[in-house]
Coordinates of C-alpha atoms and ligand atoms in Angstrom, one line a residue:
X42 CA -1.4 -2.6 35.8
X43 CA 0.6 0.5 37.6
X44 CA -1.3 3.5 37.8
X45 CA 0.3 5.8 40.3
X46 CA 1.6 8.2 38.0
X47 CA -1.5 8.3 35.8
X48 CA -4.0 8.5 38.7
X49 CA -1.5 11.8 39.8
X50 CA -1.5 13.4 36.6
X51 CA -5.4 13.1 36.7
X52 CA -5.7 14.5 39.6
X53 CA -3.7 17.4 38.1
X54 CA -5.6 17.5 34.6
X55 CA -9.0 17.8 37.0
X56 CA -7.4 21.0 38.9
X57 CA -6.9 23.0 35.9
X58 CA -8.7 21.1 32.5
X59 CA -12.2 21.0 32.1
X60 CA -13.3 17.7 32.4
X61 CA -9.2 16.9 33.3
X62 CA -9.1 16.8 29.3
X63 CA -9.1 18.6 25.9
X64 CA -11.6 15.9 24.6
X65 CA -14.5 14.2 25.8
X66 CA -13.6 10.7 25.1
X67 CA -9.8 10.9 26.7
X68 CA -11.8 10.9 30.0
X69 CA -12.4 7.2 30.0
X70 CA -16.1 8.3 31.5
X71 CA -17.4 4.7 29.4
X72 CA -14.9 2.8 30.6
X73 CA -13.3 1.6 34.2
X74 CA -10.0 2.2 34.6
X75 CA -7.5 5.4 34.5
X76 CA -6.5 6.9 31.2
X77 CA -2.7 6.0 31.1
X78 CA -0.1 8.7 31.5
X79 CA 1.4 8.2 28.3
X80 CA 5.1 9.8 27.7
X81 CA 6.2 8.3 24.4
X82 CA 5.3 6.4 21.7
X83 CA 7.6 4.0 19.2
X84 CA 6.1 2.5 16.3
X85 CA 2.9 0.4 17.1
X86 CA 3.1 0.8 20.7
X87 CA 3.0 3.8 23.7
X88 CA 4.7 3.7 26.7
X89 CA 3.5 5.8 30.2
X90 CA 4.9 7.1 33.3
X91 CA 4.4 3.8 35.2
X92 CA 6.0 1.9 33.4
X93 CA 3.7 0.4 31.1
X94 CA 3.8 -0.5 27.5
X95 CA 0.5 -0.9 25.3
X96 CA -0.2 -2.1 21.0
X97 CA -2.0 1.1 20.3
X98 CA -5.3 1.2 18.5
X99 CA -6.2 4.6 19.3
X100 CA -3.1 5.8 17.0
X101 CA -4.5 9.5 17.9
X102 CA -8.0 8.5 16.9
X103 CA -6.8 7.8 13.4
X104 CA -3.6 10.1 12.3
X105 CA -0.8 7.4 12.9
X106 CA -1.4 5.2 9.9
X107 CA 2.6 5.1 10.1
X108 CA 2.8 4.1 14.2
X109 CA 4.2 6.4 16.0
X110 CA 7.3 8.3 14.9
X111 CA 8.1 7.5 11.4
X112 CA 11.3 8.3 10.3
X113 CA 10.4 9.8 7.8
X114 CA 8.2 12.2 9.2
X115 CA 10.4 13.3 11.9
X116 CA 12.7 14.0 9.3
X117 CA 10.1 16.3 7.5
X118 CA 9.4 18.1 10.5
X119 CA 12.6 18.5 12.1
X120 CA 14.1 20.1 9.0
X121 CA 11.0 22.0 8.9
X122 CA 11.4 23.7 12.3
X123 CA 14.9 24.6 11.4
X124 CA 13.6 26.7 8.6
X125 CA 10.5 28.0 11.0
X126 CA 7.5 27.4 12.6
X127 CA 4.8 29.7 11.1
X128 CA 4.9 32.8 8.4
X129 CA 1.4 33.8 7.4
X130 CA 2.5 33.3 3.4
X131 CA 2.0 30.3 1.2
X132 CA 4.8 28.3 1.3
X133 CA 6.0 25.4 0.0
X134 CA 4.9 22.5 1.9
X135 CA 1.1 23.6 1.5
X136 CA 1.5 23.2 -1.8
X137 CA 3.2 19.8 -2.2
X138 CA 0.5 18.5 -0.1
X139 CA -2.0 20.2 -1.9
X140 CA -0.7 18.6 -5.2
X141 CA -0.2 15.2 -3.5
X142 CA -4.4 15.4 -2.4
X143 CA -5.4 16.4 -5.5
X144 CA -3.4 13.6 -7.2
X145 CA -4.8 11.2 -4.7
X146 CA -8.1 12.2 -4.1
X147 CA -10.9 11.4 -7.2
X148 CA -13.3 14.5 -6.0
X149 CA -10.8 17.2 -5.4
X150 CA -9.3 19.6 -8.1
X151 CA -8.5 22.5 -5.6
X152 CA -8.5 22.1 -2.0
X153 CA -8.3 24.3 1.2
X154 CA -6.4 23.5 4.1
X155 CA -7.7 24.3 7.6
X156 CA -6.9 23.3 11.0
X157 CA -9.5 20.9 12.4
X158 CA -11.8 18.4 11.0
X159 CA -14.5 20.5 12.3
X160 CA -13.1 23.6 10.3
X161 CA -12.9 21.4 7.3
X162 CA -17.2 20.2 7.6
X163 CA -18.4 23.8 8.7
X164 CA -16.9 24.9 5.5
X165 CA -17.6 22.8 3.4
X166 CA -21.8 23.2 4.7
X167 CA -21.3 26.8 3.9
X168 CA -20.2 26.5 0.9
X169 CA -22.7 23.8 -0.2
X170 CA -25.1 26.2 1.0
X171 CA -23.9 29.3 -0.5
X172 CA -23.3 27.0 -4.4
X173 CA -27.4 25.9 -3.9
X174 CA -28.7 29.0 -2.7
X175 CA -30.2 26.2 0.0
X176 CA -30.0 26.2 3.7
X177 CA -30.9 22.5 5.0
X178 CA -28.6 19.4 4.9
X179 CA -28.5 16.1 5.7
X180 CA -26.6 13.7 8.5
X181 CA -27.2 10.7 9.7
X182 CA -27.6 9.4 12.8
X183 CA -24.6 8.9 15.0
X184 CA -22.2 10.2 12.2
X185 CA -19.9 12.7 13.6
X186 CA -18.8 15.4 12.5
X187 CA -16.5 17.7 14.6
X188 CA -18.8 20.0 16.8
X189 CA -19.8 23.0 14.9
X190 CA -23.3 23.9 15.6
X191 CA -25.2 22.9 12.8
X192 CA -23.8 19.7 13.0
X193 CA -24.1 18.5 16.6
X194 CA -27.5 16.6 16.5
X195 CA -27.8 13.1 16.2
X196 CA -23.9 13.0 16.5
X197 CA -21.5 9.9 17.2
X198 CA -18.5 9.7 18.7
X199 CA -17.6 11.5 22.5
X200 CA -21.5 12.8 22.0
X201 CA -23.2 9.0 21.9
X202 CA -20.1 8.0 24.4
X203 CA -21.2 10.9 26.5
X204 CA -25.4 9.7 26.0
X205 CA -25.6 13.8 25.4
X206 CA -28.9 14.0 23.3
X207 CA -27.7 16.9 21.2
X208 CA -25.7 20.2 22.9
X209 CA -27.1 23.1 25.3
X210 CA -25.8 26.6 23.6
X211 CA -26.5 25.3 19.9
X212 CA -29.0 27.5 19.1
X213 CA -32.6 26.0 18.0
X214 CA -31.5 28.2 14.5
X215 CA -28.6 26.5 14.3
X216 CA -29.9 22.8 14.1
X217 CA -33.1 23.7 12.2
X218 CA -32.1 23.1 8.9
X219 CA -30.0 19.8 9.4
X220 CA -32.4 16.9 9.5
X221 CA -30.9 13.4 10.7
X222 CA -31.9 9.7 9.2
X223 CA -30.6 6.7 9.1
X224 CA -27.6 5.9 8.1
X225 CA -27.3 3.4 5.3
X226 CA -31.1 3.3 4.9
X227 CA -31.5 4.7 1.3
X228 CA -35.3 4.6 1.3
X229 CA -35.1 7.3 4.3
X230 CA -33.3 9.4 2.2
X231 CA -35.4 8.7 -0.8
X232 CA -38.5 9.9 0.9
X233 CA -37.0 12.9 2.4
X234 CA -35.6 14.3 -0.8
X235 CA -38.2 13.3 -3.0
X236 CA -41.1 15.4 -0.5
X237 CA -37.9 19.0 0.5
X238 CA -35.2 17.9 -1.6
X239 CA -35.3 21.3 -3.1
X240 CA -34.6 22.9 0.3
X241 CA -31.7 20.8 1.0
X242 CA -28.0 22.3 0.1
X243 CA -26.2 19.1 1.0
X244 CA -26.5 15.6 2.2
X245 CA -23.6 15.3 4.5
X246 CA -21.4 11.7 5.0
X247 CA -19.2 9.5 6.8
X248 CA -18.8 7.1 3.8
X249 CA -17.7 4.2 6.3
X250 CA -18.9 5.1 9.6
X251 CA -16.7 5.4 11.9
X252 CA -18.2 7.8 15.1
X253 CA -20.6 4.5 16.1
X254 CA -17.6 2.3 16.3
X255 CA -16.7 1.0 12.2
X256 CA -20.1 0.5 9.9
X257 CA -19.1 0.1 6.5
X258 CA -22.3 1.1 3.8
X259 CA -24.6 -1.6 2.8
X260 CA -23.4 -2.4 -1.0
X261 CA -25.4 -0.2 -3.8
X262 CA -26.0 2.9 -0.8
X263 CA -23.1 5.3 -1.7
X264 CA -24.5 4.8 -5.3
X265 CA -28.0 5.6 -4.0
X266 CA -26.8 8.5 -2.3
X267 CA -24.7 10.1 -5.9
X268 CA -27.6 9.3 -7.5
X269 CA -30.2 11.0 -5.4
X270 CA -28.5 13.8 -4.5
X271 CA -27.8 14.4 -8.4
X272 CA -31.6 13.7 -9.2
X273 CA -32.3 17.1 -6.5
X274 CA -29.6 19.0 -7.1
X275 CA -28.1 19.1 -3.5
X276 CA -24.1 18.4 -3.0
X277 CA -22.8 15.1 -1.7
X278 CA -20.1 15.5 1.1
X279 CA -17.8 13.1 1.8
X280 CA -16.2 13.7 5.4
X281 CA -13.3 11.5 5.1
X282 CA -11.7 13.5 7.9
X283 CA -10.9 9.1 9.3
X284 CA -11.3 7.6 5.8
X285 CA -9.3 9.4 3.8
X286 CA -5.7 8.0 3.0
X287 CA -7.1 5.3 5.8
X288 CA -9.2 2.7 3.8
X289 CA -7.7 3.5 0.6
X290 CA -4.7 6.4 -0.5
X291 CA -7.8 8.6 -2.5
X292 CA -10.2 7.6 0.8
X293 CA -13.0 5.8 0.9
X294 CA -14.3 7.4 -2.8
X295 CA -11.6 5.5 -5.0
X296 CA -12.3 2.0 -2.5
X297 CA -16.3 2.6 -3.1
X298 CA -16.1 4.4 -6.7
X299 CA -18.6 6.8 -6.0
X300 CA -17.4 10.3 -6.1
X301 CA -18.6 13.0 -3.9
X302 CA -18.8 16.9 -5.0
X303 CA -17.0 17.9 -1.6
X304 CA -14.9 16.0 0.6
X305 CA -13.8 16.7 3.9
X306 CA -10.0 16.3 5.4
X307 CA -8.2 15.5 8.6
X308 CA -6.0 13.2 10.6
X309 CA -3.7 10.6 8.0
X310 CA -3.3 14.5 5.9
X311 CA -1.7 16.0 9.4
X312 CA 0.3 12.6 10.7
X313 CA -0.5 14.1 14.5
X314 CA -0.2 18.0 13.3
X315 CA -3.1 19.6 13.8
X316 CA -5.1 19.8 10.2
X317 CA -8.4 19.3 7.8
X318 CA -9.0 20.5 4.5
X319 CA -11.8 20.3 2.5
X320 CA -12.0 20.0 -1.7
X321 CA -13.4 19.7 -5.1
X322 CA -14.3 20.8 -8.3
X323 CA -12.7 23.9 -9.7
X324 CA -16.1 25.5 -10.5
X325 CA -17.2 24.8 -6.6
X326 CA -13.8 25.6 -4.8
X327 CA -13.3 28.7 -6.8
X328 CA -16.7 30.1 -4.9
X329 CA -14.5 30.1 -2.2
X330 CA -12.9 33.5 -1.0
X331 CA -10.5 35.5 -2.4
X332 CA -11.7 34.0 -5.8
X333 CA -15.3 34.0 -4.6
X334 CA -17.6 35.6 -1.8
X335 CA -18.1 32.2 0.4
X336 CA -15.8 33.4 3.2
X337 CA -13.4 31.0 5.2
X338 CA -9.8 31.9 6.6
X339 CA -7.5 30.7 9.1
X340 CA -4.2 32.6 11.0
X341 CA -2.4 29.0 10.5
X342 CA -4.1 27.1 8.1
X343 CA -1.4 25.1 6.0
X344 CA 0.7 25.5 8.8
X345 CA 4.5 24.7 7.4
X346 CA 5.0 22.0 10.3
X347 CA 1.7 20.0 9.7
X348 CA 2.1 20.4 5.4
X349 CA 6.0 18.9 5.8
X350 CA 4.6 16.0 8.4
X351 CA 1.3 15.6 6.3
X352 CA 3.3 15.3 2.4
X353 CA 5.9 13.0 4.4
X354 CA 3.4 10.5 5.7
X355 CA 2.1 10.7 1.9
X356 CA 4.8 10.0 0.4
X357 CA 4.7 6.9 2.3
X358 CA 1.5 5.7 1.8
X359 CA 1.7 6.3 -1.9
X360 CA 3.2 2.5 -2.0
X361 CA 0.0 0.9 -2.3
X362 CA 1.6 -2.1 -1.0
X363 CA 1.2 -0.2 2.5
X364 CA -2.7 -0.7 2.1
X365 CA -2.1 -4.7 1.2
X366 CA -0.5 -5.1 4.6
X367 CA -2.9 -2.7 6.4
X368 CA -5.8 -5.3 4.7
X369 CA -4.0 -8.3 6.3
X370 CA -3.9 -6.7 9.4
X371 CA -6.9 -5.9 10.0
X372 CA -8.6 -9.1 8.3
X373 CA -6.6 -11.4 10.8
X374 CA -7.8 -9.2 13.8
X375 CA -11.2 -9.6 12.7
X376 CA -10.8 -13.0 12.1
X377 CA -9.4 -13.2 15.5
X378 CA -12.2 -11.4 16.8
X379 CA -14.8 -13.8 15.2
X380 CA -13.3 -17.1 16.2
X381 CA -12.9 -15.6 20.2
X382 CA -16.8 -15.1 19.8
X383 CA -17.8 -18.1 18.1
X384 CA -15.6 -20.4 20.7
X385 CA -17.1 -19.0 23.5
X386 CA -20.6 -19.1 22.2
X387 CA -21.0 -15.6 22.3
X388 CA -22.9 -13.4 19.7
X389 CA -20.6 -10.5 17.9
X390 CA -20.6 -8.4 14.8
X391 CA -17.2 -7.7 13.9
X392 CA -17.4 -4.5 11.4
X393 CA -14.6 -4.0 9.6
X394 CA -13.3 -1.6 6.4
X395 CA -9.1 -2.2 6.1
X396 CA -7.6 -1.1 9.3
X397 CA -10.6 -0.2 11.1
X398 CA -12.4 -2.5 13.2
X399 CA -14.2 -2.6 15.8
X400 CA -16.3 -5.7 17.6
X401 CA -19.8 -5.2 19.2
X402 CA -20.7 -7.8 21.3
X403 CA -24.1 -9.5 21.9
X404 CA -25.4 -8.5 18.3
X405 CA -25.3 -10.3 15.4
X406 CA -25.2 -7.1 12.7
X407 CA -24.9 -3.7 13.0
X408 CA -25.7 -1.3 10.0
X409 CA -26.7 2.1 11.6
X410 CA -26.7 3.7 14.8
X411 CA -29.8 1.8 16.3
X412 CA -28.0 -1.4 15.9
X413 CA -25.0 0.0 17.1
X414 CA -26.7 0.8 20.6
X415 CA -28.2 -2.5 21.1
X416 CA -24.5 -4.0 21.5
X417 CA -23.3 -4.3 25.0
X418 CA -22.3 -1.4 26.6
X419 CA -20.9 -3.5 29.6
X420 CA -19.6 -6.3 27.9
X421 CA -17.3 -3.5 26.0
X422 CA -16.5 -2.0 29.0
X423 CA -15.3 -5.5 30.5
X424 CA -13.7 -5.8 27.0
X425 CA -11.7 -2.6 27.7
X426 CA -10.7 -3.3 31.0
X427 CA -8.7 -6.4 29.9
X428 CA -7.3 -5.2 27.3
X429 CA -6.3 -2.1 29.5
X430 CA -4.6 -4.5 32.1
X431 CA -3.0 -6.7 29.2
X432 CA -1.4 -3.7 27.8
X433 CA -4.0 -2.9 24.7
X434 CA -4.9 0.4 24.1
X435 CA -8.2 0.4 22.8
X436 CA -10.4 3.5 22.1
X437 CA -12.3 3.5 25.4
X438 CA -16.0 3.5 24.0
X439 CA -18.2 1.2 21.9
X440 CA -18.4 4.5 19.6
X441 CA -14.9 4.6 18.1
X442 CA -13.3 2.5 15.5
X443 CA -10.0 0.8 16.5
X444 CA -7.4 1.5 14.2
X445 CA -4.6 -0.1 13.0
X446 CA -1.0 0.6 11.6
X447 CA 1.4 -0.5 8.7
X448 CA 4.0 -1.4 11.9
X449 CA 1.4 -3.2 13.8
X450 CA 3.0 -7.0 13.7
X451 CA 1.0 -10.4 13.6
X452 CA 1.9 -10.8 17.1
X453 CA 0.6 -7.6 17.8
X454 CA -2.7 -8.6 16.4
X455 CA -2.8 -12.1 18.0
X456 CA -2.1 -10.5 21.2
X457 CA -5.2 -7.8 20.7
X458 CA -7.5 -11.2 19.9
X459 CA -6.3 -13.2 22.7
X460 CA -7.3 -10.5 25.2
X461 CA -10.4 -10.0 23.3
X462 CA -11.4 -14.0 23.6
X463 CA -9.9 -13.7 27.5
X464 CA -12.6 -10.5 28.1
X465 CA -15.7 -11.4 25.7
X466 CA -18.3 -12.3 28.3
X467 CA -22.2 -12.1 27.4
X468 CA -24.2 -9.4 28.6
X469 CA -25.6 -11.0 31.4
X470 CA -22.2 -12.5 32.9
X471 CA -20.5 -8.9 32.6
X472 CA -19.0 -9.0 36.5
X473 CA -19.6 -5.5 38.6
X474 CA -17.2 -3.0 37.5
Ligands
PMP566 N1 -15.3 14.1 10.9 C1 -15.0 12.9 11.3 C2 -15.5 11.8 10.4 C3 -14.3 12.6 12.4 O1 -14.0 11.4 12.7 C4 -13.9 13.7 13.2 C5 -13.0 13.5 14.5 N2 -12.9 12.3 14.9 C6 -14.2 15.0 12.8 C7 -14.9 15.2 11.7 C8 -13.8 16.2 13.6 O2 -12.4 16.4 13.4 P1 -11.6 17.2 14.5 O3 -11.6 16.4 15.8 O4 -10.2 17.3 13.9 O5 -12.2 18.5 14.6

C-alpha cells in the first residue's frame, strides 16, 4: 500500500494536533500501519492522497448508514447553505427532524437536540438525576459513553483501545456516584439495586454494545433491566447514540421491544454533521429548561445544516426495506467471517446486531467486556494490517464495531471476508509486527 502522502500529513497532524488527531482511536496507536490520508469518499468506499481506494467499515464510526455522499443528502445540505449556516432561532429543519424522531422513536415524545453524543448522555444523567432527586447511576463495563466526567470509568471504545484505566482530571466527586457492572449480567444488577437502588437516579445503556467491539444483550436482559429499574424507581437510559436508526429505524428499543424512559442520540440523526439529542416522555422532557429548572443549552444545537442532513438521511431510511438489505449484508459478512474461522481451524466469535459486526478471534463467545479482552489483541492487529494493505478499512481496534452501509455490495462483503480468512492467524502464529 502507498503511504507517502499519509505518513506526510502525519507528520504534520503531530506538529500542531495533540496526539496528530481530534480522537484517540484515528491514531492507529492499536494497530500497525499509517492512518490513510483520506480525500474523498463515494458511496461504500474512500479514497486517499496516495492513491488508494478502501470498502469502508468505519463509515465515521457509525453516521454513514447511506455511504458516503448520498444524494439526497447533499441535496439537503446544499440548499440549506444557500439559505444559511447558522441563526440562533428555531428553524425549520429542527423541527422536521424532531417530528421524524418522535415518530420513529418508541420512548421519545419531545426531544432535545445537542451537538455531541457526549452532550446528549451528560444530559440526559442530569436530568435523570434532577426527575429522582438521586445522584448515583449505573454503567457497565466497557460501555462508552462520550467523555463527560461522570461517565469515564469503566469506559469502552478509544479508552479500552488506549488500556487508560479511567482518566487523570476527572475528579474523585465526579465518578463517585456512577458504579460499573457487568454488562449483560442481570443478577449484578439485581444485587446492586435491590441493597442502594434507592440512591440510584439512572441505570445507564448501550442496548447492543458497541464500544467493546458489537455484543448484542443476552435474550430476556433488556427486559430485566425495564423491569428492575421500574421495581426502584430509577430511569432506564438508552444511549442509542450508534443504535439508533442503525439496528432498526426507532433504534435498538422497537428491534428489542423494551422501552427506555430516556434515550440518547447521535451519528445516523447527523449523517456526518455534528449532532445528539436526547428524549422522552412529556412529563420528563418538560423538566427540562425553559419549561423546567434542569438546565441544558447549546449556541448551535439544531444546527440548520446538521437538521436538513439528519431529516434527509431519515427520509431515506424510513423504507424499511433499507434495514432488509442492511440484514443481508451484514448476515453474509458474518457468515463469511465464520466459515474463514472454521476452515482454518481457528476459534472466533462473530457478534453481530444488523449492520454491525465485529469478529474476535481466539474466543469462542463474548458477552461482556471480560470476554471481550480475552480475544486476541494481536491476531486483530494482524487482522487489520491485511485488511489495511487489501484496501479495507476497518476500525483500527478490537473495541469498535465495524459498520456497514445500504450501498455496501455483495462483492464488497466477499472481499472484506476473503481478507479476513487471508489474515485470521491464531494467537500464537501472529508474525512480529
Ligand atoms: N455513546 C455511544 C454509544 C457512542 O458510541 C459514542 C461515540 N462513539 C458516544 C456516546 C459519544 O458520542 P460523541 O463522540 O458524538 O460525543
Amino acid at each position: 500500500m502507498k503511504d507517502a502522502q499519509a505518513t506526510a500529513l502525519r507528520e504534520r497532524a503531530e506538529r500542531v494536533l495533540a496526539g496528530g488527531v481530534n480522537s484517540p482511536v484515528r491514531a492507529f496507536r492499536a494497530v500497525p500501519g499509517t492512518p490513510p490520508a483520506i480525500v474523498r469518499g463515494e458511496g461504500a468506499y474512500l479514497y486517499d492522497a496516495d492513491g488508494n481506494r478502501f470498502v469502508d467499515c468505519i463509515l465515521a464510526y457509525g453516521p454513514h448508514i447511506l455511504g458516503h455522499n448520498p444524494p439526497e443528502v447533499l441535496a439537503a445540505v446544499r440548499a440549506q447553505l444557500e439559505r444559511g449556516i447558522a441563526f440562533g432561532t428555531t428553524t425549520l429543519p429542527e423541527v422536521e427532524l424532531a417530528e421524524r424522531i418522535v415518530d420513529a422513536v418508541p420512548s421519545i415524545e419531545l426531544v432535545r437536540f445537542v451537538n455531541s453524543g457526549t452532550e446528549a448522555t451528560m444530559s440526559a444523567v442530569r436530568l435523570a438525576r434532577a426527575a429522582t432527586g438521586r445522584d448515583g447511576i449505573v454503567k457497565f463495563d466497557g460501555a462508552y459513553h462520550g467523555h463527560a466526567d461522570a461517565l469515564l470509568a469503566g469506559a469502552g471504545s478509544g479508552v479500552a483501545t488506549l488500556g487508560i484505566p479511567g482518566s487523570p482530571g476527572v475528579p474523585a466527586a465526579a465518578v463517585a456516584g456512577t458504579t460499573v457492572l457487568p454488562y449483560n449480567d442481570a443478577g449484578a444488577i439485581a444485587d446492586l439495586l435491590s441493597r442502594r437502588g434507592e440512591q440510584i437516579a439512572a441505570v445507564l445503556v448501550e442496548p447492543v454494545a458497541g464500544n467493546m467491539g458489537c455484543v448484542p444483550p443476552l435474550p430476556g436482559y433488556l427486559e430485566r433491566l425495564r423491569s428492575l429499574t421500574r421495581e426502584h424507581g430509577c430511569l432506564l437510559i438508552f444511549d442509542e447514540v450508534m443504535t439508533g436508526f442503525r439496528v432498526a429505524y426507532g433504534g435498538a428499543q422497537s428491534l428489542y421491544g423494551v422501552i427506555p424512559d430516556l434515550t440518547c442520540l447521535g451519528k445516523i440523526i447527523g449523517a456526518g454533521l455534528p449532532v445528539g439529542a436526547y428524549g422522552g416522555s412529556r412529563t420528563l422532557m418538560e423538566k427540562v429548561a425553559p419549561s423546567g429548572p434542569v438546565y441544558q443549552a447549546g449556541t448551535l444545537s439544531g444546527n440548520p445544516l446538521a437538521m436538513a442532513a439528519g431529516g434527509a438521511a431519515l427520509d431515506c431510511l424510513r423504507d424499511g426495506t433499507k434495514y432488509e438489505r442492511l440484514e443481508q449484508l451484514g448476515h453474509r459478512l458474518a457468515d463469511g467471517f465464520a466459515e474463514a474461522g472454521a476452515a482454518a481451524g481457528i476459534e472466533c466469535a462473530i457478534n453481530r446486531v444488523g449492520s454491525m459486526v465485529t469478529p474476535f478471534v481466539g474466543v469462542d463467545r463474548v458477552v461482556d467486556f471480560a470476554s471481550a479482552q480475552r480475544a486476541s489483541r494481536a491476531g486483530f492487529a494482524h487482522l487489520h494490517q491485511t485488511w489495511l494493505e487489501a484496501g479495507v478499512l476497518w476500525p483500527p481496534s478490537q473495541y469498535e464495531t465495524g459498520f456497514l452501509s445500504t450501498v455496501h455490495t455483495d462483492q464488497d462483503v466477499d472481499r472484506i471476508s476473503e481478507m479476513f480468512a487471508g489474515g485470521v492467524v491464531a494467537a500464537e502464529q501472529v508474525p512480529a509486527l
